C-alpha positions as a printed Julia matrix, in Angstrom:
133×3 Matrix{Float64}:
 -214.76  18.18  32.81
 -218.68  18.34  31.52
 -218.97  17.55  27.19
 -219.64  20.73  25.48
 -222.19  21.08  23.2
 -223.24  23.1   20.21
 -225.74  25.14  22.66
 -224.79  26.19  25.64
 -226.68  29.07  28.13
 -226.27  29.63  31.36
 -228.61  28.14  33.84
 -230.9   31.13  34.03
 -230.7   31.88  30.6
 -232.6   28.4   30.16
 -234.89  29.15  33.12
 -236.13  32.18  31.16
 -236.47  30.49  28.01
 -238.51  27.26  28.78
 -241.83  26.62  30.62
 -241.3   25.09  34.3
 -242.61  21.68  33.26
 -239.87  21.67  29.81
 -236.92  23.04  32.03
 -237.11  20.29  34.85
 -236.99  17.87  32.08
 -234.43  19.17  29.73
 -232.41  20.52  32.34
 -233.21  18.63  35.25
 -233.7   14.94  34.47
 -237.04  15.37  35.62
 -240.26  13.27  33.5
 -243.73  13.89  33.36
 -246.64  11.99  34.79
 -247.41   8.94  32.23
 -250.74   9.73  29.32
 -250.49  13.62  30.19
 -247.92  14.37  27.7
 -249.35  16.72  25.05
 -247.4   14.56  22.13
 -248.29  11.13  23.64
 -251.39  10.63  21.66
 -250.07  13.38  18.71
 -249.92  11.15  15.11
 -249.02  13.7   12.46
 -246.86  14.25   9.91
 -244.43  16.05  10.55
 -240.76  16.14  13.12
 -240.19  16.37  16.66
 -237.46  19.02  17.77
 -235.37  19.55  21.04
 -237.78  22.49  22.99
 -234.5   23.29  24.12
 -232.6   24.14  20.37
 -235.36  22.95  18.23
 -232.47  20.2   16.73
 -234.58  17.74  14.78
 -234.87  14.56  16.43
 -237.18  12.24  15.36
 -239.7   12.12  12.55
 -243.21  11.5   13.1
 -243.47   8.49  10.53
 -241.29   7.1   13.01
 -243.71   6.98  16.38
 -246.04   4.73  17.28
 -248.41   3.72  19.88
 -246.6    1.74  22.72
 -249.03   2.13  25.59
 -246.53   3.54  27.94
 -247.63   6.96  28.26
 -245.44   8.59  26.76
 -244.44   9.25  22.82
 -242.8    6.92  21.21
 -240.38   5.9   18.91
 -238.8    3.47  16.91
 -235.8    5.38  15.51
 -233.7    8.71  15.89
 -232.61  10.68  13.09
 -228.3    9.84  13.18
 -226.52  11.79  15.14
 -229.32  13.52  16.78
 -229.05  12.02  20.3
 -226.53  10.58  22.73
 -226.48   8.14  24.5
 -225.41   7.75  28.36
 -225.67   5.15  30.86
 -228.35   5.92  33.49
 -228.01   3.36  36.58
 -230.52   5.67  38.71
 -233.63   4.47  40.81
 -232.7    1.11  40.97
 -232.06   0.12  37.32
 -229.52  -0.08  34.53
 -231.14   2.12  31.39
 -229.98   4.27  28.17
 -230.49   7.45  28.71
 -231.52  10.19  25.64
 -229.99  13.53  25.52
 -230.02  15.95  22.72
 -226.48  15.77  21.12
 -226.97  19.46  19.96
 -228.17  21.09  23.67
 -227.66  17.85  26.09
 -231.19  18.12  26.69
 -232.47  15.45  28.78
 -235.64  13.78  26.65
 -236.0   10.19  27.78
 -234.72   6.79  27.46
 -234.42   3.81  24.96
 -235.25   0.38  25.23
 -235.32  -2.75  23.36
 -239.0   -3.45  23.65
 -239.81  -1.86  20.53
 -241.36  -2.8   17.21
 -239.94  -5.95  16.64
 -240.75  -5.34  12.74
 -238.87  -2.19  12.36
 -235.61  -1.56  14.84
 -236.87  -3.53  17.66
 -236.35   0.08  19.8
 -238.78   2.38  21.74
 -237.82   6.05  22.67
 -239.91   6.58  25.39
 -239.46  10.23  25.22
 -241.05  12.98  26.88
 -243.39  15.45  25.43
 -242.58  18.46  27.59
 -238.57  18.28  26.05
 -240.54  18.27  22.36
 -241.94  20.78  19.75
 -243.78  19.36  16.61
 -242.85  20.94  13.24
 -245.67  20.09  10.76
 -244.38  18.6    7.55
């Protein structure tokens, strides 16, 4: 039995609602090539929201520059994601989904700002829209 979420659409009803690159992520588990997200570089003020539900997810005083290609973070806004297990490719990971959608957005690690939460959300741009503050 699959979790239900908040959204739900069928799969086509996705297809025709998100851009190719935003539906293999969100829907797929699929990533995007390292430094050619469009939010990887993207410091403003502001929050990031699911592209699939537009939940709010993280705010932007939050990110920071990691150097891994993709945006990052240091912190979620509670209750915004969930958190699964991912043991694919080789390698024991925490997967990030959208807890509103189950959107597929990234992983988190423990190589993060050691200052702040000592976490990185290494998310990906293409599962993002940016909601200026």
């Amino acid at each position: 039995m699959s979790k239900k979420y908040n959204v739900e659409k069928t799969d086509s009803e996705w297809k025709a609602q998100l851009p190719e690159k935003s539906y293999t992520v969100l829907r797929n588990k699929g990533t995007e090539y390292p430094h050619t997200g469009e939010f990887n570089l993207h410091f403003k003020e502001g929050s990031y929201n699911c592209k699939g539900c537009n939940a709010k997810l993280f705010n932007g005083d939050h990110k920071f520059e990691s150097g891994c290609g993709w945006p990052s973070f240091d912190k979620a806004i509670e209750g915004s994601i969930e958190y699964i297990k991912d043991t694919t490719h080789g390698m024991t990971r925490v997967e990030t989904v959208c807890a509103n959608c189950g959107g597929h957005l990234g992983h988190v690690f423990d190589d993060g700002p050691q200052e702040t939460t000592g976490q990185r959300y290494c998310i990906n741009s293409a599962s993002l829209n940016f909601n200026p503050s």
